């Protein structure tokens, strides 16, 4: 785990307005995050890249936007009510029920609190000379406690990965975790509980019924597949794409936006004739890896991981894994889902969900290939890969967020050299010429060097400097983020030049 880099990602995301902890003034809400002024733009650009490559570039794929709330039978049909679970444990003395993972996480928090106390003591002792980083690295108590946290996290992660409920129980016993109410260690075994968030529909007491926040967007596509096929006069093979929120009451939610309780998915279901699934599965594996590589992500940061243990509905499945700072982890899933979902919906809804194939002159339930990527995970993948500290030729250093130009939150920063002599007015004029086509930043505060650095850290591809010559020759200095090269360019050519570098077409 590259812990330093991961910490830097989190602090950079906050400092530069990409991601804030949710409801931070109340000390945040675990595994929930808000996207700030720059995060929302980057997220929107990732969505556009995905949407355009799916819907715009494929004449047989269309999009929908289904509701988050769905009829509860949807989740019975999909298997989520019966098999989408997390581990629970009861204390026999207090009769209180806990999430086994939360008990372990709270135990870890206690160790972290001890570390924080040690640091407060250090601060008091050393006053202004206190160096927290050095103290963390050298204090034996802190080192021992950090090792203990790492060991517990590893054991817990392994137990969950192997679905080993007994190992989780044993970890709770080994750590001597007590019930916060009874204070006893008298625990039951660990059992599973459902990951879906449940709420009530209807306000009159006695008339309400339980509904769920959707744990995946896919089911909104399945239940609408015939609506889209008929109204869109679609012939198999065809696809339906959707981007939207999904909710899961996750077990281990300690890796920033990698695993959240509220997140966004970009999913596409491709409806095909039975028997053609192998061909289309391979097709979508190739298409999806190409999509990632077009972003400039190097080969050794991406890999396929084939599922050996297949879910009950799949006849083939793999993940595209990305090398996050904490190792290779799932970024996207590609699943050959057979006709499982549609068959289930047909059975529970008692509605025919068959497609009449005019070429074969027969009706059948289509098979489905699914591509499913987490938008927030894609954000983290891009952000972690792009954030770099560079040492420059003159010995100075800079932090640069080298996002693909088409995805950068802002494309241009317009910077008057000084705040006087008509330069701000000229800069505003240029800003107004460009703002119709690009997200622009206007910045006149601090030295030009500091403004370049700020925009490097934001990932802005181009900085334009408006100087005294601009008034005379109608040209500006354009500086490119990655090469830091500068050249003069006439104002009249700016729109076309910048567009040729930042347009989404460059990726598509
Ligand atoms: N419809 C299939 C499906 O939902 P999944 O593997 O459970 O499959 C698909 O989820 C993708 O959604 C994952 O590859 C991941 O990128 C993202 N994802 C899943 N759970 C997430 C979470 N708790 N936080 C952020 N992203 C998540």
Coordinates of C-alpha atoms and ligand atoms in Angstrom, one line a residue:
X1 CA 0.0 0.0 0.0
X2 CA 1.4 3.4 -1.0
X3 CA 0.0 5.1 2.1
X4 CA 1.8 8.4 1.6
X5 CA 0.4 8.7 -2.0
X6 CA -3.1 7.7 -0.9
X7 CA -3.0 10.3 1.9
X8 CA -1.8 12.9 -0.6
X9 CA -4.7 12.1 -2.9
X10 CA -7.3 12.6 -0.2
X11 CA -5.8 15.9 1.0
X12 CA -5.3 17.2 -2.5
X13 CA -8.9 16.3 -3.4
X14 CA -10.0 18.4 -0.5
X15 CA -7.6 21.3 -0.8
X16 CA -8.4 21.9 -4.5
X17 CA -12.2 21.5 -4.2
X18 CA -12.6 18.1 -5.7
X19 CA -14.0 16.0 -2.8
X20 CA -15.1 16.9 0.7
X21 CA -16.3 14.5 3.5
X22 CA -20.1 14.7 3.6
X23 CA -21.6 17.0 6.2
X24 CA -18.1 17.7 7.5
X25 CA -19.2 20.4 10.0
X26 CA -20.8 17.5 11.9
X27 CA -17.6 15.5 11.7
X28 CA -18.7 13.8 8.5
X29 CA -20.7 10.6 7.8
X30 CA -18.7 7.5 7.2
X31 CA -18.2 6.3 3.6
X32 CA -20.2 9.3 2.2
X33 CA -18.5 12.1 0.2
X34 CA -19.5 15.3 -1.5
X35 CA -18.0 16.4 -4.8
X36 CA -16.8 20.1 -4.8
X37 CA -16.6 22.7 -7.5
X38 CA -13.9 20.9 -9.5
X39 CA -14.9 17.4 -8.6
X40 CA -18.3 17.8 -10.1
X41 CA -16.8 19.0 -13.4
X42 CA -14.4 16.0 -13.6
X43 CA -17.2 13.6 -12.7
X44 CA -19.4 15.2 -15.3
X45 CA -16.7 14.8 -18.0
X46 CA -16.1 11.1 -17.1
X47 CA -19.9 10.6 -17.4
X48 CA -19.9 12.3 -20.8
X49 CA -17.0 10.3 -22.1
X50 CA -18.7 7.0 -21.1
X51 CA -22.1 8.1 -22.4
X52 CA -20.8 9.4 -25.7
X53 CA -18.7 6.2 -26.2
X54 CA -21.7 4.0 -25.5
X55 CA -24.8 5.9 -26.7
X56 CA -23.5 8.3 -29.3
X57 CA -20.9 6.0 -30.9
X58 CA -23.1 2.9 -31.1
X59 CA -26.3 3.2 -33.2
X60 CA -27.8 0.2 -31.5
X61 CA -27.4 1.5 -27.9
X62 CA -29.8 4.0 -26.3
X63 CA -29.9 5.5 -22.8
X64 CA -32.5 5.6 -20.1
X65 CA -32.9 7.2 -16.6
X66 CA -35.0 5.0 -14.4
X67 CA -36.2 5.8 -10.9
X68 CA -34.2 4.9 -7.8
X69 CA -37.3 3.4 -6.1
X70 CA -38.6 0.3 -7.8
X71 CA -41.3 -2.2 -7.0
X72 CA -40.1 -4.4 -4.1
X73 CA -40.7 -7.5 -6.2
X74 CA -37.8 -6.3 -8.4
X75 CA -35.4 -7.2 -5.7
X76 CA -37.0 -10.5 -5.0
X77 CA -36.6 -11.4 -8.7
X78 CA -33.0 -10.2 -8.9
X79 CA -32.0 -12.2 -5.9
X80 CA -31.0 -9.2 -3.8
X81 CA -33.5 -9.9 -1.1
X82 CA -32.3 -13.4 -0.5
X83 CA -28.6 -13.2 -1.3
X84 CA -27.2 -9.7 -0.9
X85 CA -25.8 -10.0 2.6
X86 CA -23.4 -8.8 5.4
X87 CA -22.4 -10.3 8.7
X88 CA -24.3 -9.8 12.0
X89 CA -23.5 -10.7 15.6
X90 CA -25.6 -10.7 18.8
X91 CA -24.5 -10.2 22.3
X92 CA -26.3 -12.9 24.4
X93 CA -26.4 -10.8 27.6
X94 CA -27.6 -7.4 26.3
X95 CA -29.6 -9.1 23.4
X96 CA -28.1 -6.2 21.2
X97 CA -27.3 -6.9 17.6
X98 CA -24.2 -5.5 15.9
X99 CA -22.5 -5.5 12.5
X100 CA -19.5 -7.7 13.1
X101 CA -17.3 -5.5 10.9
X102 CA -18.4 -2.4 12.7
X103 CA -17.4 -3.9 16.1
X104 CA -13.9 -4.5 14.6
X105 CA -13.8 -1.0 13.0
X106 CA -14.6 0.5 16.4
X107 CA -11.9 -1.5 18.0
X108 CA -9.5 0.0 15.3
X109 CA -10.9 3.5 16.1
X110 CA -10.0 3.0 19.7
X111 CA -6.4 2.2 18.7
X112 CA -6.4 5.3 16.4
X113 CA -7.6 7.4 19.4
X114 CA -4.7 6.2 21.4
X115 CA -2.3 7.2 18.6
X116 CA -3.9 10.7 18.5
X117 CA -3.5 11.0 22.3
X118 CA 0.2 10.1 22.0
X119 CA 0.5 12.8 19.3
X120 CA -1.2 15.5 21.5
X121 CA 1.2 14.6 24.3
X122 CA 4.2 15.0 21.8
X123 CA 2.9 18.4 20.7
X124 CA 2.7 19.6 24.3
X125 CA 6.2 18.3 25.0
X126 CA 8.0 19.7 22.0
X127 CA 6.0 22.8 21.3
X128 CA 6.9 24.6 18.1
X129 CA 9.7 22.1 17.3
X130 CA 7.1 19.3 17.0
X131 CA 7.3 17.4 13.7
X132 CA 4.3 15.1 13.5
X133 CA 5.5 13.1 10.5
X134 CA 8.8 12.3 12.2
X135 CA 7.1 11.6 15.5
X136 CA 4.7 9.1 13.8
X137 CA 7.6 7.3 12.1
X138 CA 9.8 7.0 15.2
X139 CA 7.6 6.7 18.3
X140 CA 7.6 3.0 19.3
X141 CA 4.1 3.0 20.8
X142 CA 2.6 4.6 17.6
X143 CA 4.6 2.2 15.4
X144 CA 3.4 -0.8 17.4
X145 CA -0.3 0.4 17.2
X146 CA -0.1 1.1 13.5
X147 CA 1.2 -2.5 13.0
X148 CA -1.7 -3.8 15.1
X149 CA -4.2 -1.9 12.9
X150 CA -2.7 -3.2 9.8
X151 CA -2.8 -6.8 11.1
X152 CA -6.4 -6.5 12.1
X153 CA -7.4 -5.0 8.7
X154 CA -5.6 -7.7 6.9
X155 CA -7.3 -10.5 8.9
X156 CA -10.7 -8.9 8.5
X157 CA -10.2 -8.3 4.7
X158 CA -9.1 -11.9 4.2
X159 CA -12.1 -13.3 6.2
X160 CA -14.5 -11.3 4.1
X161 CA -12.9 -12.2 0.9
X162 CA -13.2 -15.9 1.8
X163 CA -16.8 -15.4 3.2
X164 CA -15.4 -17.0 6.4
X165 CA -17.9 -16.0 9.1
X166 CA -16.1 -18.1 11.6
X167 CA -12.8 -16.3 11.1
X168 CA -14.6 -13.0 11.8
X169 CA -16.1 -14.4 15.0
X170 CA -12.7 -15.6 16.1
X171 CA -11.1 -12.2 15.4
X172 CA -13.8 -10.6 17.6
X173 CA -13.0 -13.1 20.4
X174 CA -9.2 -12.7 19.9
X175 CA -9.4 -8.9 20.1
X176 CA -11.4 -9.2 23.3
X177 CA -14.2 -7.0 22.0
X178 CA -16.9 -6.4 24.5
X179 CA -20.6 -5.4 24.0
X180 CA -20.8 -1.6 24.6
X181 CA -24.0 -2.2 26.6
X182 CA -23.5 -5.3 28.7
X183 CA -19.6 -5.2 28.7
X184 CA -19.6 -8.9 28.1
X185 CA -17.8 -11.1 25.5
X186 CA -20.7 -13.5 25.3
X187 CA -21.3 -13.4 21.5
X188 CA -23.4 -15.6 19.2
X189 CA -21.9 -16.8 15.9
X190 CA -21.7 -14.4 13.0
X191 CA -24.7 -14.5 10.5
X192 CA -25.5 -12.7 7.3
X193 CA -27.7 -9.6 6.9
X194 CA -28.9 -7.8 3.8
X195 CA -26.9 -4.9 2.3
X196 CA -29.9 -3.0 0.9
X197 CA -31.2 0.2 2.5
X198 CA -34.8 -0.2 3.4
X199 CA -37.4 2.6 3.8
X200 CA -41.2 2.9 4.0
X201 CA -43.4 4.0 1.2
X202 CA -46.6 5.8 2.2
X203 CA -47.2 8.0 5.2
X204 CA -50.3 6.5 6.9
X205 CA -49.5 4.1 9.7
X206 CA -50.4 0.5 8.9
X207 CA -50.6 1.3 5.1
X208 CA -46.9 1.5 4.4
X209 CA -44.8 -1.1 2.7
X210 CA -41.1 -1.6 2.6
X211 CA -39.2 -0.5 -0.4
X212 CA -35.4 -0.4 -1.1
X213 CA -32.9 2.1 -2.4
X214 CA -31.6 0.3 -5.5
X215 CA -28.3 -1.5 -4.9
X216 CA -27.5 -1.5 -8.7
X217 CA -28.9 0.5 -11.6
X218 CA -29.1 -2.6 -13.8
X219 CA -32.6 -3.7 -12.7
X220 CA -34.1 -0.4 -14.0
X221 CA -32.8 -1.4 -17.4
X222 CA -34.2 -5.0 -17.2
X223 CA -37.7 -4.0 -16.3
X224 CA -37.7 -1.4 -19.1
X225 CA -36.2 -3.5 -21.8
X226 CA -39.4 -4.2 -23.7
X227 CA -40.6 -0.6 -23.4
X228 CA -37.4 0.5 -25.0
X229 CA -37.3 -2.3 -27.6
X230 CA -40.9 -1.6 -28.7
X231 CA -40.9 2.2 -28.6
X232 CA -37.5 2.4 -30.2
X233 CA -38.2 -0.4 -32.7
X234 CA -34.9 -2.0 -31.7
X235 CA -33.7 -5.3 -33.1
X236 CA -31.5 -7.7 -31.2
X237 CA -28.6 -7.2 -30.6
X238 CA -29.2 -3.8 -28.9
X239 CA -28.1 -2.2 -25.7
X240 CA -29.5 0.1 -23.0
X241 CA -27.2 2.4 -21.0
X242 CA -27.8 4.2 -17.7
X243 CA -25.9 6.3 -15.2
X244 CA -27.3 6.7 -11.8
X245 CA -27.0 6.4 -8.0
X246 CA -26.8 3.1 -6.2
X247 CA -26.8 2.4 -2.5
X248 CA -25.3 -0.3 -0.4
X249 CA -24.9 -0.6 3.3
X250 CA -21.2 -1.7 2.8
X251 CA -19.1 -3.7 5.3
X252 CA -15.6 -2.3 4.9
X253 CA -15.9 1.3 3.9
X254 CA -12.5 2.7 4.7
X255 CA -11.0 3.4 1.4
X256 CA -12.1 7.0 0.5
X257 CA -14.4 6.9 -2.6
X258 CA -13.4 3.4 -3.5
X259 CA -16.2 1.8 -1.4
X260 CA -19.1 4.1 -0.5
X261 CA -22.6 3.6 0.8
X262 CA -24.0 6.0 -1.8
X263 CA -22.2 5.9 -5.2
X264 CA -22.8 6.1 -8.9
X265 CA -22.8 3.4 -11.5
X266 CA -22.5 3.5 -15.3
X267 CA -24.1 0.3 -16.6
X268 CA -25.0 -1.1 -20.0
X269 CA -27.0 -4.2 -20.7
X270 CA -26.6 -5.6 -24.2
X271 CA -29.5 -7.8 -25.2
X272 CA -28.5 -10.7 -27.5
X273 CA -29.8 -13.9 -29.0
X274 CA -29.1 -17.0 -26.9
X275 CA -26.0 -18.9 -28.0
X276 CA -24.2 -15.7 -29.1
X277 CA -23.0 -14.8 -25.6
X278 CA -19.4 -15.9 -26.0
X279 CA -18.9 -13.7 -29.1
X280 CA -20.5 -10.6 -27.4
X281 CA -18.7 -11.2 -24.1
X282 CA -15.4 -11.1 -25.9
X283 CA -16.5 -8.1 -27.9
X284 CA -17.4 -6.0 -24.8
X285 CA -14.2 -7.0 -23.0
X286 CA -12.2 -5.6 -25.9
X287 CA -14.3 -2.5 -26.2
X288 CA -14.1 -1.7 -22.5
X289 CA -10.4 -2.1 -22.2
X290 CA -9.9 0.1 -25.2
X291 CA -12.0 2.8 -23.5
X292 CA -9.7 2.8 -20.5
X293 CA -6.5 2.7 -22.6
X294 CA -7.7 5.7 -24.7
X295 CA -7.4 7.8 -21.5
X296 CA -3.6 7.2 -21.6
X297 CA -3.7 4.7 -18.7
X298 CA -0.6 2.5 -19.1
X299 CA -1.0 -1.2 -19.8
X300 CA 0.6 -2.1 -16.4
X301 CA -2.1 -0.3 -14.5
X302 CA -4.9 -2.4 -15.9
X303 CA -5.6 -6.1 -16.0
X304 CA -8.4 -8.5 -16.4
X305 CA -9.3 -10.8 -13.6
X306 CA -11.5 -13.7 -14.6
X307 CA -14.0 -14.9 -12.0
X308 CA -13.4 -18.5 -11.2
X309 CA -16.4 -18.8 -8.8
X310 CA -19.3 -17.6 -11.0
X311 CA -22.4 -16.0 -9.5
X312 CA -25.5 -18.2 -10.0
X313 CA -26.8 -16.1 -12.9
X314 CA -23.5 -15.8 -14.9
X315 CA -21.9 -18.2 -17.4
X316 CA -18.8 -16.0 -17.7
X317 CA -17.6 -12.9 -15.8
X318 CA -14.4 -10.8 -15.3
X319 CA -13.3 -7.6 -13.7
X320 CA -11.2 -4.9 -15.1
X321 CA -8.8 -4.2 -12.3
X322 CA -6.9 -1.0 -11.8
X323 CA -3.7 -0.5 -9.8
X324 CA -5.0 1.8 -7.0
X325 CA -2.5 3.1 -4.4
X326 CA -3.7 0.2 -2.2
X327 CA -3.1 -2.4 -5.0
X328 CA -5.0 -3.9 -7.9
X329 CA -8.7 -3.8 -7.3
X330 CA -12.0 -4.1 -9.2
X331 CA -12.8 -1.0 -11.3
X332 CA -15.4 -2.5 -13.7
X333 CA -17.3 -5.7 -14.1
X334 CA -18.2 -7.5 -17.3
X335 CA -20.7 -10.2 -16.9
X336 CA -22.4 -12.7 -19.2
X337 CA -25.7 -12.8 -17.3
X338 CA -27.6 -15.3 -19.4
X339 CA -31.4 -14.9 -19.4
X340 CA -31.4 -15.1 -15.6
X341 CA -32.8 -11.6 -14.8
X342 CA -35.4 -11.4 -17.5
X343 CA -36.6 -14.9 -16.7
X344 CA -36.9 -14.1 -13.1
X345 CA -38.9 -10.9 -13.8
X346 CA -41.1 -12.8 -16.2
X347 CA -41.9 -15.3 -13.5
X348 CA -42.6 -12.7 -10.7
X349 CA -44.4 -10.1 -12.8
X350 CA -46.4 -12.8 -14.7
X351 CA -45.8 -10.6 -17.8
X352 CA -44.2 -12.0 -21.0
X353 CA -40.8 -10.5 -21.5
X354 CA -40.0 -12.2 -24.8
X355 CA -38.6 -10.8 -27.9
X356 CA -40.0 -11.8 -31.3
X357 CA -37.1 -12.3 -33.6
X358 CA -38.3 -11.6 -37.2
X359 CA -35.3 -13.3 -38.7
X360 CA -35.7 -16.5 -36.7
X361 CA -39.5 -16.2 -36.7
X362 CA -39.5 -17.2 -33.0
X363 CA -39.9 -15.6 -29.5
X364 CA -37.3 -15.9 -26.9
X365 CA -36.0 -14.3 -23.7
X366 CA -32.8 -12.5 -24.7
X367 CA -29.4 -13.2 -23.1
X368 CA -27.5 -10.2 -21.6
X369 CA -23.9 -9.1 -21.5
X370 CA -23.5 -6.4 -18.9
X371 CA -20.7 -3.8 -18.5
X372 CA -20.8 -2.1 -15.1
X373 CA -18.3 0.5 -13.9
X374 CA -18.4 2.6 -10.7
X375 CA -18.2 6.3 -11.6
X376 CA -16.5 7.2 -8.3
X377 CA -14.0 4.4 -8.7
X378 CA -13.2 5.7 -12.1
X379 CA -12.7 9.1 -10.6
X380 CA -10.3 7.7 -8.0
X381 CA -8.5 5.7 -10.7
X382 CA -7.9 8.8 -12.8
X383 CA -7.2 11.1 -9.9
X384 CA -4.6 8.7 -8.3
X385 CA -2.9 8.0 -11.6
X386 CA -2.7 11.6 -12.6
X387 CA -1.5 13.2 -9.3
X388 CA 2.3 13.6 -9.5
X389 CA 5.1 15.5 -7.8
X390 CA 7.7 16.5 -10.3
X391 CA 11.2 17.8 -9.9
X392 CA 11.9 20.4 -12.6
X393 CA 15.2 21.0 -14.4
X394 CA 15.9 24.1 -12.3
X395 CA 15.6 22.0 -9.1
X396 CA 12.2 23.4 -8.0
X397 CA 9.2 21.1 -7.8
X398 CA 5.6 21.1 -8.7
X399 CA 2.4 19.1 -8.1
X400 CA 0.6 18.4 -11.3
X401 CA -2.7 16.7 -12.0
X402 CA -2.1 15.3 -15.4
X403 CA -5.7 14.4 -16.3
X404 CA -6.5 13.8 -20.0
X405 CA -7.2 17.3 -21.4
X406 CA -10.7 16.4 -22.4
X407 CA -11.7 15.4 -18.9
X408 CA -10.0 18.3 -17.0
X409 CA -12.5 20.3 -14.9
X410 CA -11.3 23.6 -16.5
X411 CA -9.6 23.8 -19.9
X412 CA -8.1 27.3 -19.7
X413 CA -6.9 29.8 -17.1
X414 CA -6.9 33.4 -18.2
X415 CA -4.2 35.3 -16.3
X416 CA -3.4 39.0 -16.7
X417 CA 0.3 39.5 -16.0
X418 CA -0.4 42.4 -13.6
X419 CA -3.6 43.9 -12.1
X420 CA -3.3 47.3 -13.8
X421 CA -2.6 49.1 -17.1
X422 CA -5.7 47.7 -18.9
X423 CA -4.4 44.1 -18.7
X424 CA -7.3 42.8 -16.5
X425 CA -9.8 44.4 -19.0
X426 CA -8.1 42.7 -21.9
X427 CA -8.0 39.4 -20.0
X428 CA -11.7 39.6 -19.3
X429 CA -12.4 40.2 -23.0
X430 CA -10.5 37.0 -23.8
X431 CA -12.3 35.2 -21.0
X432 CA -15.6 36.2 -22.5
X433 CA -14.5 35.0 -26.0
X434 CA -13.6 31.6 -24.7
X435 CA -16.3 30.9 -22.0
X436 CA -18.9 29.9 -24.6
X437 CA -16.8 26.9 -25.6
X438 CA -14.8 26.0 -22.5
X439 CA -14.9 26.0 -18.7
X440 CA -12.4 28.8 -18.0
X441 CA -10.8 30.2 -14.8
X442 CA -10.0 33.9 -14.4
X443 CA -7.3 34.6 -11.9
X444 CA -5.3 37.8 -11.2
X445 CA -4.1 37.1 -7.7
X446 CA -0.5 36.2 -6.8
X447 CA 2.6 36.1 -9.0
X448 CA 2.3 34.4 -12.5
X449 CA 4.5 31.5 -11.3
X450 CA 2.1 30.8 -8.4
X451 CA -0.9 30.9 -10.7
X452 CA 0.8 28.4 -13.0
X453 CA 1.4 26.1 -10.1
X454 CA -2.2 26.4 -8.8
X455 CA -3.5 25.5 -12.3
X456 CA -1.1 22.6 -12.6
X457 CA -2.5 21.2 -9.3
X458 CA -6.0 21.6 -10.7
X459 CA -5.2 19.9 -13.9
X460 CA -5.9 22.9 -16.2
X461 CA -4.4 22.1 -19.6
X462 CA -3.7 25.7 -20.7
X463 CA -2.7 29.0 -19.1
X464 CA -3.0 32.2 -21.1
X465 CA -0.9 35.1 -20.0
X466 CA -2.0 38.5 -21.1
X467 CA 0.9 41.0 -21.0
X468 CA 1.8 44.4 -22.3
X469 CA 2.6 43.1 -25.8
X470 CA -1.0 41.6 -26.0
X471 CA -2.4 45.1 -26.2
X472 CA -0.1 45.9 -29.2
X473 CA 0.0 42.6 -31.1
X474 CA -3.3 40.9 -30.2
X475 CA -1.5 37.7 -29.1
X476 CA -1.1 35.9 -25.8
X477 CA 1.4 33.5 -24.3
X478 CA -0.1 30.0 -24.1
X479 CA 1.5 27.6 -21.6
X480 CA 0.8 23.9 -21.8
X481 CA 0.4 22.0 -18.5
X482 CA 2.4 18.8 -19.3
X483 CA 5.4 20.2 -21.2
X484 CA 5.3 23.6 -19.6
X485 CA 6.3 25.0 -23.0
X486 CA 5.2 28.5 -23.9
X487 CA 4.5 30.1 -27.2
X488 CA 2.7 33.2 -28.6
X489 CA -0.6 32.7 -30.3
X490 CA -3.0 35.2 -31.8
X491 CA -6.2 35.7 -29.8
X492 CA -8.3 35.0 -32.9
X493 CA -6.8 31.5 -33.2
X494 CA -7.3 30.6 -29.5
X495 CA -10.7 28.9 -29.8
X496 CA -9.7 26.6 -32.6
X497 CA -6.3 25.8 -31.1
X498 CA -7.7 24.9 -27.6
X499 CA -10.6 23.0 -29.1
X500 CA -8.3 20.8 -31.2
X501 CA -6.6 19.7 -28.0
X502 CA -9.4 19.4 -25.4
X503 CA -12.4 18.2 -27.5
X504 CA -13.9 14.9 -26.3
X505 CA -13.4 13.6 -29.9
X506 CA -9.7 13.3 -29.2
X507 CA -10.6 10.4 -26.9
X508 CA -13.5 8.9 -28.9
Ligands
LIG1 N1 -25.0 -4.7 -12.0 C1 -23.8 -5.4 -11.6 C2 -23.1 -4.8 -10.4 O1 -23.7 -4.0 -9.7 P1 -20.9 -4.9 -9.0 O2 -19.6 -5.6 -9.3 O3 -21.6 -5.2 -7.7 O4 -21.9 -5.3 -10.2 C3 -20.3 -2.8 -10.4 O5 -20.7 -3.4 -9.1 C4 -19.3 -1.7 -10.1 O6 -19.9 -0.7 -9.3 C5 -18.0 -2.2 -9.5 O7 -17.1 -2.7 -10.4 C6 -17.5 -0.9 -8.8 O8 -16.8 -0.1 -9.8 C7 -18.8 -0.2 -8.5 N2 -19.2 -0.3 -7.0 C8 -19.7 -1.4 -6.4 N3 -19.9 -1.2 -5.1 C9 -19.4 0.1 -4.9 C10 -19.2 0.9 -3.7 N4 -19.7 0.5 -2.5 N5 -18.7 2.1 -3.8 C11 -18.2 2.5 -5.0 N6 -18.3 1.8 -6.2 C12 -18.9 0.6 -6.1

